mmCIF file of C-alpha atoms in Angstrom:
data_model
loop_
_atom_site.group_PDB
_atom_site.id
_atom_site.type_symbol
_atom_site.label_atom_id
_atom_site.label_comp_id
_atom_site.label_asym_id
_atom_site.label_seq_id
_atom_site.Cartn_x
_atom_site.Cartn_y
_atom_site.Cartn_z
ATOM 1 C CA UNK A 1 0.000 0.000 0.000
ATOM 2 C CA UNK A 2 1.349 3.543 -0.409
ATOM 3 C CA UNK A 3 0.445 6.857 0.981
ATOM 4 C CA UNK A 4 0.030 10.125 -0.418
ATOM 5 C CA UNK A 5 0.800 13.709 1.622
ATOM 6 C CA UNK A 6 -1.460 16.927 -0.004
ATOM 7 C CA UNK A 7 0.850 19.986 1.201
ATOM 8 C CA UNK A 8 -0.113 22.413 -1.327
ATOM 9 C CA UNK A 9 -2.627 25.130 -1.388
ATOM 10 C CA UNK A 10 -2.314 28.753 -0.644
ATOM 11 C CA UNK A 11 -3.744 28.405 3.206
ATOM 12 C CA UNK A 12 -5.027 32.055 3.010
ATOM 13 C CA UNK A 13 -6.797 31.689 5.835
ATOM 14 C CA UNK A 14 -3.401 31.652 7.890
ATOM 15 C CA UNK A 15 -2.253 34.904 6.512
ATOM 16 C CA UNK A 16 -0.357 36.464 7.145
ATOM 17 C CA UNK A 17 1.433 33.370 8.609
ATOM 18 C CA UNK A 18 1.532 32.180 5.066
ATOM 19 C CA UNK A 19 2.720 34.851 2.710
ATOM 20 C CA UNK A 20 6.042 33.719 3.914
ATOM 21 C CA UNK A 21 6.163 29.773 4.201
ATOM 22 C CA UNK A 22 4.052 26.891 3.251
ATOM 23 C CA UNK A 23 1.305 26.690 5.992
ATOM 24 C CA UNK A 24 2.191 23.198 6.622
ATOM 25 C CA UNK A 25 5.860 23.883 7.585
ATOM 26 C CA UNK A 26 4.327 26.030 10.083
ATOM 27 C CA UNK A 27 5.491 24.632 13.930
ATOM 28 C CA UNK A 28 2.835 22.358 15.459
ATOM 29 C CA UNK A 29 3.836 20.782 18.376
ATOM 30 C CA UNK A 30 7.701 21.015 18.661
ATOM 31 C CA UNK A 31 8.028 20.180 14.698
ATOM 32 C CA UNK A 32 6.561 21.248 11.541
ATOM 33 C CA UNK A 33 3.142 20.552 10.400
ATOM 34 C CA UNK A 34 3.919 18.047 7.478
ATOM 35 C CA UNK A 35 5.522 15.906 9.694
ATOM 36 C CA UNK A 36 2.775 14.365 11.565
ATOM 37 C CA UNK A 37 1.243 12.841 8.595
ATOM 38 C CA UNK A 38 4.701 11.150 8.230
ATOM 39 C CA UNK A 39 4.473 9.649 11.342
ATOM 40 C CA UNK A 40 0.628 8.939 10.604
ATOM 41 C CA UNK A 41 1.327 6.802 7.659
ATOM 42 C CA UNK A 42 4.725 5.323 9.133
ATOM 43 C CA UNK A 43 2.696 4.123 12.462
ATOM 44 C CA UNK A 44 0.388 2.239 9.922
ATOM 45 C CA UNK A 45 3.107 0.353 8.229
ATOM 46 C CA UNK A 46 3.389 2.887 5.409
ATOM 47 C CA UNK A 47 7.123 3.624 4.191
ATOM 48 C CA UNK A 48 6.609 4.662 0.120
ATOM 49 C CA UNK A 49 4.826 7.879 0.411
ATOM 50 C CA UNK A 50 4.246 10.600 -2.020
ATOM 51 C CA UNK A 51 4.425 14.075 -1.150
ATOM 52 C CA UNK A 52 2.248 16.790 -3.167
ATOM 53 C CA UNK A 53 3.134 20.182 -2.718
ATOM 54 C CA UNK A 54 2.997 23.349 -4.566
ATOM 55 C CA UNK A 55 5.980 24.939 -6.848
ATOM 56 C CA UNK A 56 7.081 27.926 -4.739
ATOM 57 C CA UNK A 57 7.225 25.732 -1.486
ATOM 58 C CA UNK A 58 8.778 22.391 -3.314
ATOM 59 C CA UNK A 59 12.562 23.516 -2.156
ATOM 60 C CA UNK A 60 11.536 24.313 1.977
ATOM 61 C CA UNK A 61 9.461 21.041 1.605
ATOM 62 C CA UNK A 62 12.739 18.683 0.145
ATOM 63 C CA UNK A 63 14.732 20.831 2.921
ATOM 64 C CA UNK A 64 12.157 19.624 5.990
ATOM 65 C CA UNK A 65 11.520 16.261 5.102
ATOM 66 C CA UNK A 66 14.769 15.224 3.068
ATOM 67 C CA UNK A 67 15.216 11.354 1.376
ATOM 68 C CA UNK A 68 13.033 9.669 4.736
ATOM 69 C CA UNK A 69 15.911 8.527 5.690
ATOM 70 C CA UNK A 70 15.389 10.209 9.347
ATOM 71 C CA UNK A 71 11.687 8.978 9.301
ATOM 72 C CA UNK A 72 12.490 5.456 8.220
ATOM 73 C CA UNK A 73 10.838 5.842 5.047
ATOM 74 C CA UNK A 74 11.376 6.823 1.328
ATOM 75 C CA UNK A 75 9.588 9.953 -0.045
ATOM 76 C CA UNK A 76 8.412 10.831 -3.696
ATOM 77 C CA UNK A 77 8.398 14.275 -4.592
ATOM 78 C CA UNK A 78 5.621 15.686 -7.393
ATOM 79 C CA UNK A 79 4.213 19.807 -7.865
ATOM 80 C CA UNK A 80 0.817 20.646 -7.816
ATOM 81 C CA UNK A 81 1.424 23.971 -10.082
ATOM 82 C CA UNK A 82 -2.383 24.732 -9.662
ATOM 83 C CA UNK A 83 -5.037 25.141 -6.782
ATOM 84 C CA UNK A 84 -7.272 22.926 -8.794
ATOM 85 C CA UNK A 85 -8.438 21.004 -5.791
ATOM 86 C CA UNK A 86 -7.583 17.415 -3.278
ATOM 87 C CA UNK A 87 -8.964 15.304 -5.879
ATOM 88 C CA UNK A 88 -6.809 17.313 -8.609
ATOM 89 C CA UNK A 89 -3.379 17.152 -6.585
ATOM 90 C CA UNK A 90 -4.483 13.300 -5.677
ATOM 91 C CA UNK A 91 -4.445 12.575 -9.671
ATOM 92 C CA UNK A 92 -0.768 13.169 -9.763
ATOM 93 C CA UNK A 93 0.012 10.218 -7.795
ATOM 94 C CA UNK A 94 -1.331 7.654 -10.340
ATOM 95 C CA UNK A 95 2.040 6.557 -11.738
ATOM 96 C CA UNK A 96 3.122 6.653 -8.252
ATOM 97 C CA UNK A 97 0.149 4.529 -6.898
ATOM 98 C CA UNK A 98 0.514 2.125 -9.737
ATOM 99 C CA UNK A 99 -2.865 0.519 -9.557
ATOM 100 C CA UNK A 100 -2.277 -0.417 -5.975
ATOM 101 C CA UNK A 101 -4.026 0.578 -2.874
ATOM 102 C CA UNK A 102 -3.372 3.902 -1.449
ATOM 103 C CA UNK A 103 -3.852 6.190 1.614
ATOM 104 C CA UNK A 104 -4.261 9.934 1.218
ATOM 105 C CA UNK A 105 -3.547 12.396 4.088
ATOM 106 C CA UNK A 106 -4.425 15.723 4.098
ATOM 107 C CA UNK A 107 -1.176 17.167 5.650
ATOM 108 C CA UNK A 108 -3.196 20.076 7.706
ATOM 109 C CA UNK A 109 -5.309 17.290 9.810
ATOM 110 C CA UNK A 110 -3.923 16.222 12.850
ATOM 111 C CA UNK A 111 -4.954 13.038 15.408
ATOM 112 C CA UNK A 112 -4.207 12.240 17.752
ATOM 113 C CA UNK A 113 -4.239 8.675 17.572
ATOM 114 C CA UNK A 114 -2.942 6.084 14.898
ATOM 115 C CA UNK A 115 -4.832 5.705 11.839
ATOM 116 C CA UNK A 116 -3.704 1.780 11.908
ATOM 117 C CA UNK A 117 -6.864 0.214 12.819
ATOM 118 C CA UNK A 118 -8.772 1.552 9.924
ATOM 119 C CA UNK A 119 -5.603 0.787 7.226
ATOM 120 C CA UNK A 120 -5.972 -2.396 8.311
ATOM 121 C CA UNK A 121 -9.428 -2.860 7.988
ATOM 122 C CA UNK A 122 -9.100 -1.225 4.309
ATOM 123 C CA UNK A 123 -6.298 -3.944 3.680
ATOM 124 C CA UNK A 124 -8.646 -6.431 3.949
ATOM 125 C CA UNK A 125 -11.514 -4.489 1.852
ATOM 126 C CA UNK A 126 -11.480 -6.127 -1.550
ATOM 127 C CA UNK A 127 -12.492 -3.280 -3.481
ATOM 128 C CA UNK A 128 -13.519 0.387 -3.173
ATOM 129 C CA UNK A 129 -13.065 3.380 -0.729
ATOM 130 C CA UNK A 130 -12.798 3.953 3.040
ATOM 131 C CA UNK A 131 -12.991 7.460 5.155
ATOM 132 C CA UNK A 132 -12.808 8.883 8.675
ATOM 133 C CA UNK A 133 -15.873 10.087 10.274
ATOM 134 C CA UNK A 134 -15.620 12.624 13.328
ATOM 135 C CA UNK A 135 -18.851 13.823 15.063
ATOM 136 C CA UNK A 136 -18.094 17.461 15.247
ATOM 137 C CA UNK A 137 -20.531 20.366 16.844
ATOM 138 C CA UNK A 138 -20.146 22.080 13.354
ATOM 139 C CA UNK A 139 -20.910 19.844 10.975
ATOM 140 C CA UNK A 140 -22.011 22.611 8.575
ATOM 141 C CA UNK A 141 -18.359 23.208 7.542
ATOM 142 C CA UNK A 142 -17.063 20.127 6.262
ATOM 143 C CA UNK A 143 -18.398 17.404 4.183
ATOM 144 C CA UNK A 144 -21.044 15.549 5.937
ATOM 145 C CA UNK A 145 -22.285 11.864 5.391
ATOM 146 C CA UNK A 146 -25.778 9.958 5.658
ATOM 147 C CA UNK A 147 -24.542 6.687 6.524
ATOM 148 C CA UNK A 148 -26.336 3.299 7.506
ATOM 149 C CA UNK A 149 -24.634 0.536 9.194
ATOM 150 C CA UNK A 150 -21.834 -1.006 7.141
ATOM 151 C CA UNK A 151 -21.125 2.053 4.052
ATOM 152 C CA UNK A 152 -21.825 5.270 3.378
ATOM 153 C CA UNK A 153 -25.142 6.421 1.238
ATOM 154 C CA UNK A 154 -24.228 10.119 0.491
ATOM 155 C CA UNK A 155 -21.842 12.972 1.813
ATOM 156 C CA UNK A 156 -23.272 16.452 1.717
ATOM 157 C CA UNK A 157 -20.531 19.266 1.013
ATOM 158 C CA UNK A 158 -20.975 21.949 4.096
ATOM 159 C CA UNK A 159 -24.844 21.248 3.939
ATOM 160 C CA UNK A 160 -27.335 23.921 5.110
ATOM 161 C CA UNK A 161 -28.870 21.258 6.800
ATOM 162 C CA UNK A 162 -26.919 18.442 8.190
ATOM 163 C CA UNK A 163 -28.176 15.287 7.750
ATOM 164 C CA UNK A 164 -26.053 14.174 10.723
ATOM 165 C CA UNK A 165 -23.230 15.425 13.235
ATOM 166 C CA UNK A 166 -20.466 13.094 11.294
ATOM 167 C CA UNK A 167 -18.074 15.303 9.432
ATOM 168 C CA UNK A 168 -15.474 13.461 6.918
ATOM 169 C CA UNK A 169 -12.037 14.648 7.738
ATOM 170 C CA UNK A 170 -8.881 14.715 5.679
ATOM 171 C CA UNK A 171 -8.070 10.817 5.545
ATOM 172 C CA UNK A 172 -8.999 8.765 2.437
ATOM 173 C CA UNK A 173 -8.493 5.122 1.125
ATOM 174 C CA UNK A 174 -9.127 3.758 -2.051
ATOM 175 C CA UNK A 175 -8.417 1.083 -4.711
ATOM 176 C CA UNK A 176 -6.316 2.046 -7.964
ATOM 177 C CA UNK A 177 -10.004 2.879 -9.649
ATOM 178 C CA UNK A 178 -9.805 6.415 -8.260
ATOM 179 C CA UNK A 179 -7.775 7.724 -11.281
ATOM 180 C CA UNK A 180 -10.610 6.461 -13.310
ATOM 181 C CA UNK A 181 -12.997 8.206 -11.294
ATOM 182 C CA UNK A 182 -11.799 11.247 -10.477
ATOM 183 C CA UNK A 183 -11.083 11.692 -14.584
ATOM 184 C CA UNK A 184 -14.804 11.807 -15.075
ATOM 185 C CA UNK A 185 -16.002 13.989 -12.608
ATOM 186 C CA UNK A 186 -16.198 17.737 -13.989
ATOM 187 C CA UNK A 187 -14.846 20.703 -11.675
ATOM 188 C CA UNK A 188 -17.339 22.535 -9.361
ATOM 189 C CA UNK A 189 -18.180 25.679 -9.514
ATOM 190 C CA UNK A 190 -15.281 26.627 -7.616
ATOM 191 C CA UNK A 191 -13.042 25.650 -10.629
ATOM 192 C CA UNK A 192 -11.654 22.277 -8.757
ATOM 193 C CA UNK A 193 -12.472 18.609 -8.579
ATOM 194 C CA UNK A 194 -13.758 18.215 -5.455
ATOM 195 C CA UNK A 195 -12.894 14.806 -3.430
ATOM 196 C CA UNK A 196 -16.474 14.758 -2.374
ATOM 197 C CA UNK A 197 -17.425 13.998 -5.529
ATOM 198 C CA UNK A 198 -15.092 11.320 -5.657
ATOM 199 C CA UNK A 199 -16.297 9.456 -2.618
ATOM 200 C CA UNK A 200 -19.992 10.430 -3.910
ATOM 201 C CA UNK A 201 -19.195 8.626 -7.385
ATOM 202 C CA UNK A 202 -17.946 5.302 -4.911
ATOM 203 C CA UNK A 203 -20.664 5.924 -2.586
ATOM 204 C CA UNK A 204 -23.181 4.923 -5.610
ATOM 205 C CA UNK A 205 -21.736 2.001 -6.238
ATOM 206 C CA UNK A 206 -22.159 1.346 -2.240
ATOM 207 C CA UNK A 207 -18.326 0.630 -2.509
ATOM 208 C CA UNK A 208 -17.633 3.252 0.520
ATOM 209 C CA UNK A 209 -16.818 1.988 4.043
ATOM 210 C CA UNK A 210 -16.138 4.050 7.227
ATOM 211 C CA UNK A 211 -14.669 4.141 10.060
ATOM 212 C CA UNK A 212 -14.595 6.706 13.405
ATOM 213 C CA UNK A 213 -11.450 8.558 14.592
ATOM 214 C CA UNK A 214 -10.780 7.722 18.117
ATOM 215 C CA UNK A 215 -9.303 10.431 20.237
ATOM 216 C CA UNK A 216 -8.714 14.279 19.372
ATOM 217 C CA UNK A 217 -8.882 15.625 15.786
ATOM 218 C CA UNK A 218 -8.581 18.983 13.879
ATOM 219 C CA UNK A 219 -7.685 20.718 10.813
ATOM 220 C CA UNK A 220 -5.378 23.072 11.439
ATOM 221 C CA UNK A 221 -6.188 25.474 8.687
ATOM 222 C CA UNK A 222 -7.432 28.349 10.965
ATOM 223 C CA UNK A 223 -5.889 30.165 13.839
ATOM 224 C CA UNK A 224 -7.940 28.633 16.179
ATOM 225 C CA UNK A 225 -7.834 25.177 14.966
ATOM 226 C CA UNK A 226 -3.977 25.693 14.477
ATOM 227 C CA UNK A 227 -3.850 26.323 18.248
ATOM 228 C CA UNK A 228 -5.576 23.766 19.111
ATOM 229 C CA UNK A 229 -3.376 21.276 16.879
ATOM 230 C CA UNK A 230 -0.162 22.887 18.856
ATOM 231 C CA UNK A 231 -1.649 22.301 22.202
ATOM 232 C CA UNK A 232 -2.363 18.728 21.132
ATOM 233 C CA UNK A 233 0.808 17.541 20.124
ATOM 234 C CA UNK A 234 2.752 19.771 22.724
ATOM 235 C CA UNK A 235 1.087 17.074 25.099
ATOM 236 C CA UNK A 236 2.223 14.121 23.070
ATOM 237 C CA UNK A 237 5.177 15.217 22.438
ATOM 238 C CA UNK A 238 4.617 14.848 18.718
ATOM 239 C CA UNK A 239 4.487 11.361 19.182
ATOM 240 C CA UNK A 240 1.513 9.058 17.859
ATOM 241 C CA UNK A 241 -0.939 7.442 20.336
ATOM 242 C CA UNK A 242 -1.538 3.617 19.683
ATOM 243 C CA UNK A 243 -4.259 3.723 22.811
#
């Protein structure tokens, strides 16, 4: 299995934090953002991992993260030149993926537990995708799924409405068929190809599993949520929880 790292983006909503660096080289914890994901996919038996970041930032990136030699791991370098969305920057990893399965991080989301229990239930999945649900007190500003007992029916993006309190956070599995799919979905009205649409497309097919995040989550693509990401892994020490 390999894993993929999304670093790019513009993270405007850090500014001005992030007219000077990368906003996931930004300190969380006592190390840089990006390299909790690392240690995410590493703690879940994933070594061969692609990172995705975006041209300006590709040099501070190859300086913070190096060969993986001091992880344990080997990285794979690729630029996403445009903000054309996850599912967008996720496309560049198909010769990289090479119609294996693969694990996709969004390298802003931090947990604080080990995301081995649900690779390991995906390893065993014969087909399809797998995501992370989080109840959250503000479901209206994520992507939001109607779910039954064993798959997902339908995320909602940032619904008016929420069907439920599960938000899906910034974690996806999925078979080698995600190249296919994500080439015939057409870009939103934002201009990008949203990964909700992706999961949608596998959702129809009832091909999309779930699992829950135990322990503490957040994006850390706000000030607040950034503080709260730094106050998290200041009391692990960086480290990742297996409890």
């Amino acid at each position: 299995m390999k894993g993929v790292i999304l670093a790019g983006g513009k993270g405007t909503r850090l500014n001005p934090l992030t007219e000077i660096t990368n906003k996931h080289l930004l300190p969380v914890g006592r190390e840089p953002m990006v390299w909790h994901p690392v240690r995410q996919l590493i703690s879940a038996g994933i070594t061969d991992i692609l990172i995705i970041t975006s041209t300006e930032h590709m040099g501070d990136m190859v300086n913070s993260l190096g060969s993986g030699q001091k992880f344990g791991c080997q990285f794979t370098y690729r630029v996403q030149e445009e903000s054309k969305g996850i599912a967008h920057g996720l496309l560049l990893a198909e010769n990289f993926v090479d119609r294996r399965k693969v694990v996709v991080l969004l390298a802003d989301n931090i947990f604080e537990c080990s995301i081995v229990e649900h690779v390991t239930k995906f390893s065993t999945q014969e087909s399809g995708g797998y995501v992370l649900l989080k109840e959250v007190g503000d479901p209206e500003r994520y992507g939001v799924a109607a779910l039954d007992e064993k798959q997902i029916i339908a995320i909602e993006e940032k619904p008016l409405q929420p069907k439920t309190n599960y938000a899906v956070v910034g974690c996806y599995m999925y078979d080698h068929n995600v190249f296919t799919i994500i080439k015939s979905i057409s870009p939103s009205a934002r201009g990008e190809l949203e990964i909700t649409n992706v999961n949608n497309k596998y959702a129809e097919k009832s091909e999309l599993q779930f699992g829950f995040v135990r322990g503490r989550w957040t994006d850390a693509g706000t000030f607040e949520s950034l503080s709260q990401a730094n106050t998290l892994l200041l009391e692990l020490n960086n480290e990742v929880s297996y409890g």
